[in-house]
mmCIF file of C-alpha atoms in Angstrom:
data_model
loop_
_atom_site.group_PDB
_atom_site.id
_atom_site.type_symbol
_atom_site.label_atom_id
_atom_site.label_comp_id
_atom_site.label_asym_id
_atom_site.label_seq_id
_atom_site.Cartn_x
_atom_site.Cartn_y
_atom_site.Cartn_z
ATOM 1 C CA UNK A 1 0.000 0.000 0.000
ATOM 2 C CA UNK A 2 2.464 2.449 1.110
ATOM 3 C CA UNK A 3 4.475 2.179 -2.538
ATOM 4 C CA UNK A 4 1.136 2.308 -4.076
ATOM 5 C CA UNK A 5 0.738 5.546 -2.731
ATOM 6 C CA UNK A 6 4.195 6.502 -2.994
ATOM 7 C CA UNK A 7 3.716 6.261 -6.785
ATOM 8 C CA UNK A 8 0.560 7.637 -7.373
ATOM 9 C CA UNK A 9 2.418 11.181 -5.159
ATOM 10 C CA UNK A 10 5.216 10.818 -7.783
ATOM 11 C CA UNK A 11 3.015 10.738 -10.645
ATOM 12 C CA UNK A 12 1.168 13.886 -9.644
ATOM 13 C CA UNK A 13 3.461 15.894 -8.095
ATOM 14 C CA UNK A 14 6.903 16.182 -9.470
ATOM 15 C CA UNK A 15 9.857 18.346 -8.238
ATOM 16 C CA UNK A 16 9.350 21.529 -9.895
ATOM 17 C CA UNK A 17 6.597 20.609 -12.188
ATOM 18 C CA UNK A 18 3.550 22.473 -12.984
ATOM 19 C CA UNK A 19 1.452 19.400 -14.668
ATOM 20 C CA UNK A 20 1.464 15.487 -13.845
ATOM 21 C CA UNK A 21 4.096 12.867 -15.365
ATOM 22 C CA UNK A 22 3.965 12.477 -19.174
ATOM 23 C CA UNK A 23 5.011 9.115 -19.346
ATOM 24 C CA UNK A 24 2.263 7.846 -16.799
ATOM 25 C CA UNK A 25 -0.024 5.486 -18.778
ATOM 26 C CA UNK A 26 -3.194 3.926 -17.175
ATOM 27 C CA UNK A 27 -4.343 0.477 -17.796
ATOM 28 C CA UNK A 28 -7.758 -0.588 -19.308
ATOM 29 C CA UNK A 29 -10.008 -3.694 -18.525
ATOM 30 C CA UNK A 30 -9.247 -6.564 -21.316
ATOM 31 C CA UNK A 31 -12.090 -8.046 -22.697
ATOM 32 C CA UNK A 32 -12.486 -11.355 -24.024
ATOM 33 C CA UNK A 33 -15.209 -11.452 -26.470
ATOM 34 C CA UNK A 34 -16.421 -15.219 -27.793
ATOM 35 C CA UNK A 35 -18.558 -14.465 -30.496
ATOM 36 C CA UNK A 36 -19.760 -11.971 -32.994
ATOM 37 C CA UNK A 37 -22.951 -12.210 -35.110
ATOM 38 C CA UNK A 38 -24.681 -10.400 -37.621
ATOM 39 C CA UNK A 39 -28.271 -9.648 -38.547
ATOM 40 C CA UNK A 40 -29.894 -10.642 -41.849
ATOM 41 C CA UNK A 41 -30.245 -7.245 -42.675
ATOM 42 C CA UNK A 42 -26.799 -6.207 -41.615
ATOM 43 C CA UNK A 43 -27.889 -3.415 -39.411
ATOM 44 C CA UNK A 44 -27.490 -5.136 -36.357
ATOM 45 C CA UNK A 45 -24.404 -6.914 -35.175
ATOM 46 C CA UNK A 46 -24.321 -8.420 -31.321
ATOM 47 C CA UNK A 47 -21.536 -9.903 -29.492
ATOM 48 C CA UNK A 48 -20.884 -12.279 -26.587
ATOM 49 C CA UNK A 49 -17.972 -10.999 -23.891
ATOM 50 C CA UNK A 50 -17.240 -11.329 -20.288
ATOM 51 C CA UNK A 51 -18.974 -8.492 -19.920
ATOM 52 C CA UNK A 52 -22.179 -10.150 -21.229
ATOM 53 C CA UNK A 53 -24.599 -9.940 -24.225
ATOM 54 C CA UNK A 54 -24.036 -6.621 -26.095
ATOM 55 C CA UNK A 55 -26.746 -5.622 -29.114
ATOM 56 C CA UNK A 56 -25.597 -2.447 -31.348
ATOM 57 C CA UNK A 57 -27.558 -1.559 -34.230
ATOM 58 C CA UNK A 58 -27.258 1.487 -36.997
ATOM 59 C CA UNK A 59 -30.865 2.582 -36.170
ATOM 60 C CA UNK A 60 -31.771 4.791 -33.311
ATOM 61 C CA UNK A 61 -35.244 2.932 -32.696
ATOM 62 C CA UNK A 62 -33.976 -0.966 -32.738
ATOM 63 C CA UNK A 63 -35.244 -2.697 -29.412
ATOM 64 C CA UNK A 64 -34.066 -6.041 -28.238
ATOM 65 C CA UNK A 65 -36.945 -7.783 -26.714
ATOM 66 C CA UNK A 66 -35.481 -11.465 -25.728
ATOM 67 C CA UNK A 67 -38.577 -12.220 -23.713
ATOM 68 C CA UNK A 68 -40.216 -12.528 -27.034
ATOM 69 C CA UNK A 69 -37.546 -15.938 -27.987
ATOM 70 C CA UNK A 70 -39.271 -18.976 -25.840
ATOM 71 C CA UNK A 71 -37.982 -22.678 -26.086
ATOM 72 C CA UNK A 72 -41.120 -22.934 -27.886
ATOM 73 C CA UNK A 73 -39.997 -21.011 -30.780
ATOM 74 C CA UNK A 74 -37.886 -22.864 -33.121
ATOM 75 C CA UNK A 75 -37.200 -23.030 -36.961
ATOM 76 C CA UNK A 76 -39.239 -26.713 -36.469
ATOM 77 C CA UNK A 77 -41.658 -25.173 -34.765
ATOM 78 C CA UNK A 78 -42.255 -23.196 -37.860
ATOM 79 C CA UNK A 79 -42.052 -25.945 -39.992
ATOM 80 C CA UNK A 80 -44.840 -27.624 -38.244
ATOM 81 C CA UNK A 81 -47.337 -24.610 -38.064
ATOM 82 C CA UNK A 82 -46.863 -24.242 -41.880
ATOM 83 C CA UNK A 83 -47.772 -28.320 -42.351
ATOM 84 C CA UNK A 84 -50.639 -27.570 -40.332
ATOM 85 C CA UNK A 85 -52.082 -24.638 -42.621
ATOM 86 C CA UNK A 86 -51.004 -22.312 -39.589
ATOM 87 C CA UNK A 87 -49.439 -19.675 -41.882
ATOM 88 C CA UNK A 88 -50.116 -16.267 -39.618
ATOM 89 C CA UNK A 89 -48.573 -18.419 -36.330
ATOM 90 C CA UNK A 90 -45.487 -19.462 -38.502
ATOM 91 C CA UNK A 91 -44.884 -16.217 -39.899
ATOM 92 C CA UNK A 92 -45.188 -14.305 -36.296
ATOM 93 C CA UNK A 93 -42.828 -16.731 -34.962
ATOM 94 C CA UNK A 94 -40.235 -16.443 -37.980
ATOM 95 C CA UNK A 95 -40.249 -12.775 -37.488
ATOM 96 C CA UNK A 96 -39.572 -13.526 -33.691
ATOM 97 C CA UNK A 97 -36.201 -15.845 -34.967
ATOM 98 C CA UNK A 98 -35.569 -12.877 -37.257
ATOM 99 C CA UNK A 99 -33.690 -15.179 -39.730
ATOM 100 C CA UNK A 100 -34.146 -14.173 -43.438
ATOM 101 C CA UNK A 101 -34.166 -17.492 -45.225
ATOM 102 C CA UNK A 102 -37.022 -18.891 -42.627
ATOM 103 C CA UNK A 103 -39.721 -15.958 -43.307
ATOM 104 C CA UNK A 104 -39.164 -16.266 -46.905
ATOM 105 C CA UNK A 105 -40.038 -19.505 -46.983
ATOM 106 C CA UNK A 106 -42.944 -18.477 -44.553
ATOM 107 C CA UNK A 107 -44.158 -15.430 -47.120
ATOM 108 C CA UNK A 108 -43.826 -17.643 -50.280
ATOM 109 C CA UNK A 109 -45.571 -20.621 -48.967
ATOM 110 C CA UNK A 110 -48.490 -18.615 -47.616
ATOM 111 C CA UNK A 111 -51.364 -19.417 -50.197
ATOM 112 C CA UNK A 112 -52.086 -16.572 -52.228
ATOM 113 C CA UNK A 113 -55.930 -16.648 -50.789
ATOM 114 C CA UNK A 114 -54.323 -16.624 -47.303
ATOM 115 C CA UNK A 115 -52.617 -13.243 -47.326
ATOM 116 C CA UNK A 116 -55.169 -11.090 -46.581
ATOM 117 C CA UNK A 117 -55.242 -13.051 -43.520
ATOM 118 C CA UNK A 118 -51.955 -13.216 -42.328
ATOM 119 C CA UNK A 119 -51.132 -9.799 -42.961
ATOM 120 C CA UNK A 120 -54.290 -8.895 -40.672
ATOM 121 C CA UNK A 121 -52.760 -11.475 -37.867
ATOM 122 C CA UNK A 122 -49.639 -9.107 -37.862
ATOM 123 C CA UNK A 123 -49.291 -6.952 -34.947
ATOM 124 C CA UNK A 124 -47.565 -3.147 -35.075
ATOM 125 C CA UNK A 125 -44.437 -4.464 -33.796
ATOM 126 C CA UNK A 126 -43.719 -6.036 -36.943
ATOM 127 C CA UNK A 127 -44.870 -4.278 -39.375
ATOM 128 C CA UNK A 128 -41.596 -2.522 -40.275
ATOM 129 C CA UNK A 129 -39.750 -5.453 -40.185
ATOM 130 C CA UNK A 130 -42.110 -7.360 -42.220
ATOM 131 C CA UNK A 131 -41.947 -4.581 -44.983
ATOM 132 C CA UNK A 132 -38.382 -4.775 -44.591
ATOM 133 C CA UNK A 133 -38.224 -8.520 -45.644
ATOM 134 C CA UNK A 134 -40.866 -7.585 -48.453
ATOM 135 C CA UNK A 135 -38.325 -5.748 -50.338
ATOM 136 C CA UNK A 136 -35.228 -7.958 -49.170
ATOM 137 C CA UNK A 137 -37.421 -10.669 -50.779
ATOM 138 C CA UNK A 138 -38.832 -8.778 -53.998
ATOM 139 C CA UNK A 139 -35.055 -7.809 -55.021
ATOM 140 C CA UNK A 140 -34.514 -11.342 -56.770
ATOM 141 C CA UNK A 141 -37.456 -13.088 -56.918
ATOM 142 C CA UNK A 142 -39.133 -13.849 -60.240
ATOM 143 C CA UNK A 143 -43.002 -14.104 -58.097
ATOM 144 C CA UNK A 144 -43.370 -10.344 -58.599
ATOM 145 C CA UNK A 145 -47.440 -10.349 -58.778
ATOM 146 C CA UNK A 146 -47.259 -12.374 -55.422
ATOM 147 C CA UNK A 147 -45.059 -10.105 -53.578
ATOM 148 C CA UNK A 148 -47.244 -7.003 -54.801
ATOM 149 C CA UNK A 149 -50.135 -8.739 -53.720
ATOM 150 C CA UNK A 150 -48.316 -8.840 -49.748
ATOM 151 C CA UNK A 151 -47.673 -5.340 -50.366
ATOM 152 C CA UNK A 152 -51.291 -4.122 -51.496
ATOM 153 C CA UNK A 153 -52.709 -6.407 -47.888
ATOM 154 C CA UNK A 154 -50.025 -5.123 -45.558
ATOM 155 C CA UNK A 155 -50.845 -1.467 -46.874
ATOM 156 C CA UNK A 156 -55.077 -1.760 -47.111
ATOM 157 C CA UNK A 157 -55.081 -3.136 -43.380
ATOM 158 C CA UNK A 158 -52.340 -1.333 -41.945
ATOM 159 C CA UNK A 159 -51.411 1.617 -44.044
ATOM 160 C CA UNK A 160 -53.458 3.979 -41.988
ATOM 161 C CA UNK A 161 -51.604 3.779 -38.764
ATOM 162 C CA UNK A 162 -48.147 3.167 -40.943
ATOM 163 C CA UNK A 163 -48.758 6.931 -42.132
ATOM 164 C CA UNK A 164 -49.806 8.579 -38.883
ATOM 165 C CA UNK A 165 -46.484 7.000 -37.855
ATOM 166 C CA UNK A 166 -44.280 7.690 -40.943
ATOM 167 C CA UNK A 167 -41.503 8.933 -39.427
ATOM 168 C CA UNK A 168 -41.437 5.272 -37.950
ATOM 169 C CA UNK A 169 -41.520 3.287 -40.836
ATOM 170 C CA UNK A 170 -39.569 5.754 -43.097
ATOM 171 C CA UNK A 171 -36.670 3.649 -44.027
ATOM 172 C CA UNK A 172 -38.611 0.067 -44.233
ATOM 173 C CA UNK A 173 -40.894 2.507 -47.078
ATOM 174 C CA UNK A 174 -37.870 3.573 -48.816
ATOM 175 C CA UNK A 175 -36.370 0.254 -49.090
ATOM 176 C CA UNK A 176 -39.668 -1.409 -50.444
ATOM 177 C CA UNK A 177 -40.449 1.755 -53.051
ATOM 178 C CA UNK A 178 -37.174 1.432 -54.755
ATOM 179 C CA UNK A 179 -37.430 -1.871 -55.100
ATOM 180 C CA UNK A 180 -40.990 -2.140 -56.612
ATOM 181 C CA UNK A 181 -39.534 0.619 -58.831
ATOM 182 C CA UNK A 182 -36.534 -1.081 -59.743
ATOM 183 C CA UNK A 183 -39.011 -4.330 -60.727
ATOM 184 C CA UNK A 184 -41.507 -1.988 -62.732
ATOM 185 C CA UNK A 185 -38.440 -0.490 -64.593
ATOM 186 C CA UNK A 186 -37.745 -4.096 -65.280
ATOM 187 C CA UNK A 187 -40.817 -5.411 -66.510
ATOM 188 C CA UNK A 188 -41.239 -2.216 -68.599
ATOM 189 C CA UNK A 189 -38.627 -2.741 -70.775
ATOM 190 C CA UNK A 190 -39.469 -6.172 -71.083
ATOM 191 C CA UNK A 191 -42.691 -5.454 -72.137
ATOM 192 C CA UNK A 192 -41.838 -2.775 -74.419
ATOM 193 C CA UNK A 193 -39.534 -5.021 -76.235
ATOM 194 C CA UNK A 194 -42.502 -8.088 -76.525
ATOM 195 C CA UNK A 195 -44.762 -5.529 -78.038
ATOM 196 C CA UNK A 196 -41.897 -3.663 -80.546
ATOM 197 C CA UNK A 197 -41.269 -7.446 -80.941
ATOM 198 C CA UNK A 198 -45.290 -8.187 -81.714
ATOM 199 C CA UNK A 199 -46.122 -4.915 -83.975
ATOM 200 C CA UNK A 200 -43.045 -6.369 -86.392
ATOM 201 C CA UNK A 201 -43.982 -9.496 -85.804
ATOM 202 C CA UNK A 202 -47.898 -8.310 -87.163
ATOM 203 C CA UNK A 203 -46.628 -5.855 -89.987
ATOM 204 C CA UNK A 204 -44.650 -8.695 -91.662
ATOM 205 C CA UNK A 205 -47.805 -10.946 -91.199
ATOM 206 C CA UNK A 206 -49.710 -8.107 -93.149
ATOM 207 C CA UNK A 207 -47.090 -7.881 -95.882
ATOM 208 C CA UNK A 208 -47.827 -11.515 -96.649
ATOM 209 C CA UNK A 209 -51.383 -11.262 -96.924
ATOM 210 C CA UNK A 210 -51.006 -8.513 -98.921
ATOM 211 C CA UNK A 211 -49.073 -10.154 -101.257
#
């Protein structure tokens, strides 16, 4: 203790001095961290330490809610509500596991006649990250009527409170308007090439008969 002391005096008060030692360094706690994991959406990252279970995320309104996870809610126990024609059960608790390949499997095989009802068996809690794995799924996939068809239900039954609360669900609207406009853009120039394709297709046709 007493050269404990003597060397915290020394640091702070040197012979003829007016400011503490330079060259004293202090010492930080080390952390061992175990594991580091991403999100789906890359926004979130979480990472296990001796210090315990640390969540960061790149948005200012991300909660953590692990009283949500249960034993009860497993990637099988998706599985098994989707079997059983349980698709608004299976998609809540895909949302809950927040793992991207699960709810698209959920969304696309949710009977197109079934939407309207899942999307009503949605509570507000998800609704922005449901939109957000709209558009994740939209990006690539060639069932671009069925997606639009999510997006008409989850706006109809919800769309009122989503724009009373816009500043809320800003970003997940962004992210699902550019890419229903990147898939119209698409689909336009592949239509406008079928029917420049068609009209020569008909004038040669006339040609002949005319002939």
């Amino acid at each position: 203790e007493h050269d404990s002391a003597d060397e915290n005096d020394f640091s702070s008060h040197l012979p003829g001095a007016q400011r503490a030692d330079d060259g004293s360094r202090k010492s930080r706690v080390e952390v061992l961290t175990m594991q580091v994991a991403f999100s789906p959406t890359g926004r979130e990252w979480s990472t296990v330490s001796t210090e315990g279970l640390h969540v960061y995320s790149l948005d200012d309104d991300m909660i953590f809610d692990p009283l949500a996870l249960t034993e009860a809610v497993t990637p099988a126990a998706v599985q098994t509500n989707l079997r059983e024609g349980k698709y608004g059960m299976a998609l809540l608790m895909s949302l809950h596991l927040n793992e991207f390949a699960l709810v698209k499997a959920v969304i696309e095989d949710t009977p197109y006649e079934s939407i309207g009802l899942v999307v009503k068996s949605i509570g507000r809690q998800h609704l922005g990250q449901l939109t957000q794995f709209l558009s994740k799924c939209m990006e690539d996939s060639p069932h671009v009527e069925y997606y639009l068809q999510w997006c008409l239900e989850l706006l109809q039954t919800h769309g009122v409170y989503m724009e009373k609360n816009r500043g809320k669900y800003l970003r997940s609207f962004r992210a699902l308007f550019r890419v229903v406009q990147s898939r119209y853009a698409d689909l336009k120039t592949i239509c406008d090439d079928n029917k420049y394709s068609l009209q020569f297709l008909e004038s040669q046709a006339n040609l002949l008969l005319g002939e």
